[in-house]
C-alpha cells in the first residue's frame, strides 16, 4: 500500500463520517417537527441513517496464484429512513392534530442521536490522526531523500 493509498483511505473515512454527522444534525434539528398521522400530504419527518460499506480491492501476490482482498476505504451506499412508526402525542388544540386529537412527531431519541454523534466524532478524529501520521511519514521520507 502506497502513501497515497493510505491518504485515500483516511479521506474516504472523513467523507463518510462527515455525512453521518450531517444526518445526525438533521435528525436532531427535525426531532420536534410535526406531522399529521396517516396523512401522506403532511407526513412526520423520518430519522435518516447512513449505511456504510467497505471498498475492497483484489490483490494478487507477485509470483503466486493466490489472491487476497484488502480494504481501500469506506463509502456510503445508502441512506435509510427509520421504519419505526411516529410518536403520537395527544394535542387536540394543535392544527396538525387528526380527528382523534393526535399529532405525529418523529420517533427520534436524543440520547441515541448524541451517542451516535460522539461515535462519529471519534471516528472522524481517528481518521484525522491517521491522515496526519501518513502525511508525517511522507514528509520524513522526503527529508531522507533530500540527504
PDB file of C-alpha atoms in Angstrom:
ATOM      1  CA  UNK A   1       0.000   0.000   0.000  1.00  0.00           C
ATOM      2  CA  UNK A   2       1.493   3.305  -1.045  1.00  0.00           C
ATOM      3  CA  UNK A   3       1.418   6.573   0.817  1.00  0.00           C
ATOM      4  CA  UNK A   4      -1.337   7.960  -1.387  1.00  0.00           C
ATOM      5  CA  UNK A   5      -3.489   4.886  -0.757  1.00  0.00           C
ATOM      6  CA  UNK A   6      -3.396   5.477   2.994  1.00  0.00           C
ATOM      7  CA  UNK A   7      -4.336   9.117   2.398  1.00  0.00           C
ATOM      8  CA  UNK A   8      -7.238   7.971   0.206  1.00  0.00           C
ATOM      9  CA  UNK A   9      -8.456   5.529   2.877  1.00  0.00           C
ATOM     10  CA  UNK A  10      -8.439   8.266   5.509  1.00  0.00           C
ATOM     11  CA  UNK A  11     -10.147  10.691   3.141  1.00  0.00           C
ATOM     12  CA  UNK A  12     -12.928   8.202   2.419  1.00  0.00           C
ATOM     13  CA  UNK A  13     -13.434   7.753   6.164  1.00  0.00           C
ATOM     14  CA  UNK A  14     -13.576  11.510   6.689  1.00  0.00           C
ATOM     15  CA  UNK A  15     -16.161  11.877   3.928  1.00  0.00           C
ATOM     16  CA  UNK A  16     -18.333   9.066   5.292  1.00  0.00           C
ATOM     17  CA  UNK A  17     -18.213  10.328   8.890  1.00  0.00           C
ATOM     18  CA  UNK A  18     -18.992  13.865   7.777  1.00  0.00           C
ATOM     19  CA  UNK A  19     -22.137  12.639   6.040  1.00  0.00           C
ATOM     20  CA  UNK A  20     -23.027  10.675   9.179  1.00  0.00           C
ATOM     21  CA  UNK A  21     -22.619  13.819  11.311  1.00  0.00           C
ATOM     22  CA  UNK A  22     -24.728  15.826   8.844  1.00  0.00           C
ATOM     23  CA  UNK A  23     -27.530  13.256   9.036  1.00  0.00           C
ATOM     24  CA  UNK A  24     -27.401  13.220  12.854  1.00  0.00           C
ATOM     25  CA  UNK A  25     -27.586  17.034  12.932  1.00  0.00           C
ATOM     26  CA  UNK A  26     -30.540  16.900  10.535  1.00  0.00           C
ATOM     27  CA  UNK A  27     -32.270  14.319  12.750  1.00  0.00           C
ATOM     28  CA  UNK A  28     -31.794  16.463  15.861  1.00  0.00           C
ATOM     29  CA  UNK A  29     -32.960  19.608  14.057  1.00  0.00           C
ATOM     30  CA  UNK A  30     -36.172  17.900  12.940  1.00  0.00           C
ATOM     31  CA  UNK A  31     -36.999  15.975  16.092  1.00  0.00           C
ATOM     32  CA  UNK A  32     -39.805  18.402  17.008  1.00  0.00           C
ATOM     33  CA  UNK A  33     -41.309  18.852  13.565  1.00  0.00           C
ATOM     34  CA  UNK A  34     -44.936  17.881  13.470  1.00  0.00           C
ATOM     35  CA  UNK A  35     -46.869  15.793  11.051  1.00  0.00           C
ATOM     36  CA  UNK A  36     -50.366  14.522  10.736  1.00  0.00           C
ATOM     37  CA  UNK A  37     -50.831  10.812  11.424  1.00  0.00           C
ATOM     38  CA  UNK A  38     -51.778   8.776   8.353  1.00  0.00           C
ATOM     39  CA  UNK A  39     -51.790  11.852   6.105  1.00  0.00           C
ATOM     40  CA  UNK A  40     -49.492  11.457   3.085  1.00  0.00           C
ATOM     41  CA  UNK A  41     -49.661  15.221   2.446  1.00  0.00           C
ATOM     42  CA  UNK A  42     -48.194  16.040   5.901  1.00  0.00           C
ATOM     43  CA  UNK A  43     -46.041  13.098   6.979  1.00  0.00           C
ATOM     44  CA  UNK A  44     -43.801  13.427  10.044  1.00  0.00           C
ATOM     45  CA  UNK A  45     -40.053  13.572   9.491  1.00  0.00           C
ATOM     46  CA  UNK A  46     -38.342  10.168   9.389  1.00  0.00           C
ATOM     47  CA  UNK A  47     -34.956   9.644  11.034  1.00  0.00           C
ATOM     48  CA  UNK A  48     -32.218   9.037   8.449  1.00  0.00           C
ATOM     49  CA  UNK A  49     -29.405   6.520   8.936  1.00  0.00           C
ATOM     50  CA  UNK A  50     -26.345   6.040   6.665  1.00  0.00           C
ATOM     51  CA  UNK A  51     -25.286   2.559   5.592  1.00  0.00           C
ATOM     52  CA  UNK A  52     -21.542   2.145   5.189  1.00  0.00           C
ATOM     53  CA  UNK A  53     -19.769  -0.442   3.058  1.00  0.00           C
ATOM     54  CA  UNK A  54     -16.100  -1.182   2.745  1.00  0.00           C
ATOM     55  CA  UNK A  55     -14.343  -0.663  -0.552  1.00  0.00           C
ATOM     56  CA  UNK A  56     -12.387  -3.796  -1.391  1.00  0.00           C
ATOM     57  CA  UNK A  57      -9.613  -4.341  -3.886  1.00  0.00           C
ATOM     58  CA  UNK A  58      -8.490  -7.674  -5.313  1.00  0.00           C
ATOM     59  CA  UNK A  59      -4.764  -8.131  -4.739  1.00  0.00           C
ATOM     60  CA  UNK A  60      -2.634 -10.948  -6.090  1.00  0.00           C
ATOM     61  CA  UNK A  61       0.808 -11.616  -4.714  1.00  0.00           C
ATOM     62  CA  UNK A  62       3.602 -11.487  -7.275  1.00  0.00           C
ATOM     63  CA  UNK A  63       4.733 -14.959  -8.349  1.00  0.00           C
ATOM     64  CA  UNK A  64       1.768 -16.593  -6.665  1.00  0.00           C
ATOM     65  CA  UNK A  65      -1.586 -17.690  -7.946  1.00  0.00           C
ATOM     66  CA  UNK A  66      -3.171 -16.797  -4.627  1.00  0.00           C
ATOM     67  CA  UNK A  67      -5.086 -13.591  -4.417  1.00  0.00           C
ATOM     68  CA  UNK A  68      -6.490 -11.770  -1.490  1.00  0.00           C
ATOM     69  CA  UNK A  69      -8.768  -8.868  -0.824  1.00  0.00           C
ATOM     70  CA  UNK A  70      -7.754  -5.739   1.017  1.00  0.00           C
ATOM     71  CA  UNK A  71      -9.755  -2.784   2.155  1.00  0.00           C
ATOM     72  CA  UNK A  72      -9.204   0.525   0.449  1.00  0.00           C
ATOM     73  CA  UNK A  73     -11.707   2.679   2.275  1.00  0.00           C
ATOM     74  CA  UNK A  74     -15.346   3.122   3.104  1.00  0.00           C
ATOM     75  CA  UNK A  75     -18.303   4.604   1.278  1.00  0.00           C
ATOM     76  CA  UNK A  76     -21.923   5.351   1.985  1.00  0.00           C
ATOM     77  CA  UNK A  77     -24.039   3.037  -0.134  1.00  0.00           C
ATOM     78  CA  UNK A  78     -27.452   4.096   1.084  1.00  0.00           C
ATOM     79  CA  UNK A  79     -29.282   6.469   3.390  1.00  0.00           C
ATOM     80  CA  UNK A  80     -32.165   4.661   5.044  1.00  0.00           C
ATOM     81  CA  UNK A  81     -35.249   6.135   6.649  1.00  0.00           C
ATOM     82  CA  UNK A  82     -36.201   4.736  10.026  1.00  0.00           C
ATOM     83  CA  UNK A  83     -39.197   2.441   9.572  1.00  0.00           C
ATOM     84  CA  UNK A  84     -40.452   2.787  13.124  1.00  0.00           C
ATOM     85  CA  UNK A  85     -43.865   4.399  13.483  1.00  0.00           C
ATOM     86  CA  UNK A  86     -44.008   8.048  14.550  1.00  0.00           C
ATOM     87  CA  UNK A  87     -44.540   9.057  18.168  1.00  0.00           C
ATOM     88  CA  UNK A  88     -48.154  10.130  18.684  1.00  0.00           C
ATOM     89  CA  UNK A  89     -48.848  12.913  21.171  1.00  0.00           C
ATOM     90  CA  UNK A  90     -52.348  13.933  22.224  1.00  0.00           C
ATOM     91  CA  UNK A  91     -52.667  17.658  21.396  1.00  0.00           C
ATOM     92  CA  UNK A  92     -56.280  18.232  20.316  1.00  0.00           C
ATOM     93  CA  UNK A  93     -55.868  22.029  20.026  1.00  0.00           C
ATOM     94  CA  UNK A  94     -52.984  21.740  17.528  1.00  0.00           C
ATOM     95  CA  UNK A  95     -53.917  22.465  13.887  1.00  0.00           C
ATOM     96  CA  UNK A  96     -51.876  19.399  12.811  1.00  0.00           C
ATOM     97  CA  UNK A  97     -53.978  17.066  15.008  1.00  0.00           C
ATOM     98  CA  UNK A  98     -56.022  14.343  13.371  1.00  0.00           C
ATOM     99  CA  UNK A  99     -59.694  13.638  14.102  1.00  0.00           C
ATOM    100  CA  UNK A 100     -58.753  11.860  17.354  1.00  0.00           C
ATOM    101  CA  UNK A 101     -56.554  14.770  18.512  1.00  0.00           C
ATOM    102  CA  UNK A 102     -53.139  13.164  17.943  1.00  0.00           C
ATOM    103  CA  UNK A 103     -50.112  14.843  16.377  1.00  0.00           C
ATOM    104  CA  UNK A 104     -47.296  12.733  14.917  1.00  0.00           C
ATOM    105  CA  UNK A 105     -43.698  13.517  15.871  1.00  0.00           C
ATOM    106  CA  UNK A 106     -40.598  11.746  14.526  1.00  0.00           C
ATOM    107  CA  UNK A 107     -39.530   8.770  16.604  1.00  0.00           C
ATOM    108  CA  UNK A 108     -36.121  10.270  17.451  1.00  0.00           C
ATOM    109  CA  UNK A 109     -34.419   9.673  20.800  1.00  0.00           C
ATOM    110  CA  UNK A 110     -31.979  12.476  21.595  1.00  0.00           C
ATOM    111  CA  UNK A 111     -29.810  10.148  23.728  1.00  0.00           C
ATOM    112  CA  UNK A 112     -29.301   7.760  20.806  1.00  0.00           C
ATOM    113  CA  UNK A 113     -28.502  10.650  18.493  1.00  0.00           C
ATOM    114  CA  UNK A 114     -25.928  12.037  20.941  1.00  0.00           C
ATOM    115  CA  UNK A 115     -24.276   8.620  21.317  1.00  0.00           C
ATOM    116  CA  UNK A 116     -24.123   8.262  17.530  1.00  0.00           C
ATOM    117  CA  UNK A 117     -22.728  11.780  17.254  1.00  0.00           C
ATOM    118  CA  UNK A 118     -19.957  11.037  19.771  1.00  0.00           C
ATOM    119  CA  UNK A 119     -19.135   7.822  17.906  1.00  0.00           C
ATOM    120  CA  UNK A 120     -18.999   9.663  14.570  1.00  0.00           C
ATOM    121  CA  UNK A 121     -16.844  12.407  16.086  1.00  0.00           C
ATOM    122  CA  UNK A 122     -14.382   9.867  17.497  1.00  0.00           C
ATOM    123  CA  UNK A 123     -14.202   8.080  14.144  1.00  0.00           C
ATOM    124  CA  UNK A 124     -13.611  11.400  12.409  1.00  0.00           C
ATOM    125  CA  UNK A 125     -10.800  12.219  14.845  1.00  0.00           C
ATOM    126  CA  UNK A 126      -9.221   8.789  14.301  1.00  0.00           C
ATOM    127  CA  UNK A 127      -9.234   9.371  10.536  1.00  0.00           C
ATOM    128  CA  UNK A 128      -7.615  12.791  11.017  1.00  0.00           C
ATOM    129  CA  UNK A 129      -4.929  11.195  13.200  1.00  0.00           C
ATOM    130  CA  UNK A 130      -4.239   8.517  10.573  1.00  0.00           C
ATOM    131  CA  UNK A 131      -4.132  11.175   7.846  1.00  0.00           C
ATOM    132  CA  UNK A 132      -1.640  13.271   9.822  1.00  0.00           C
ATOM    133  CA  UNK A 133       0.520  10.207  10.510  1.00  0.00           C
ATOM    134  CA  UNK A 134       0.615   9.359   6.789  1.00  0.00           C
ATOM    135  CA  UNK A 135       1.479  12.968   5.985  1.00  0.00           C
ATOM    136  CA  UNK A 136       4.307  12.960   8.570  1.00  0.00           C
ATOM    137  CA  UNK A 137       5.673   9.700   7.126  1.00  0.00           C
ATOM    138  CA  UNK A 138       5.664  11.205   3.633  1.00  0.00           C
ATOM    139  CA  UNK A 139       7.463  14.329   4.863  1.00  0.00           C
ATOM    140  CA  UNK A 140      10.097  12.247   6.663  1.00  0.00           C
ATOM    141  CA  UNK A 141      10.633  10.181   3.512  1.00  0.00           C
ATOM    142  CA  UNK A 142      11.177  13.366   1.531  1.00  0.00           C
ATOM    143  CA  UNK A 143      13.738  14.560   4.118  1.00  0.00           C
ATOM    144  CA  UNK A 144      15.619  11.257   3.794  1.00  0.00           C
ATOM    145  CA  UNK A 145      15.701  11.685   0.027  1.00  0.00           C
ATOM    146  CA  UNK A 146      16.982  15.241   0.388  1.00  0.00           C
ATOM    147  CA  UNK A 147      20.058  13.937   2.183  1.00  0.00           C
TER     148      UNK A 147
END
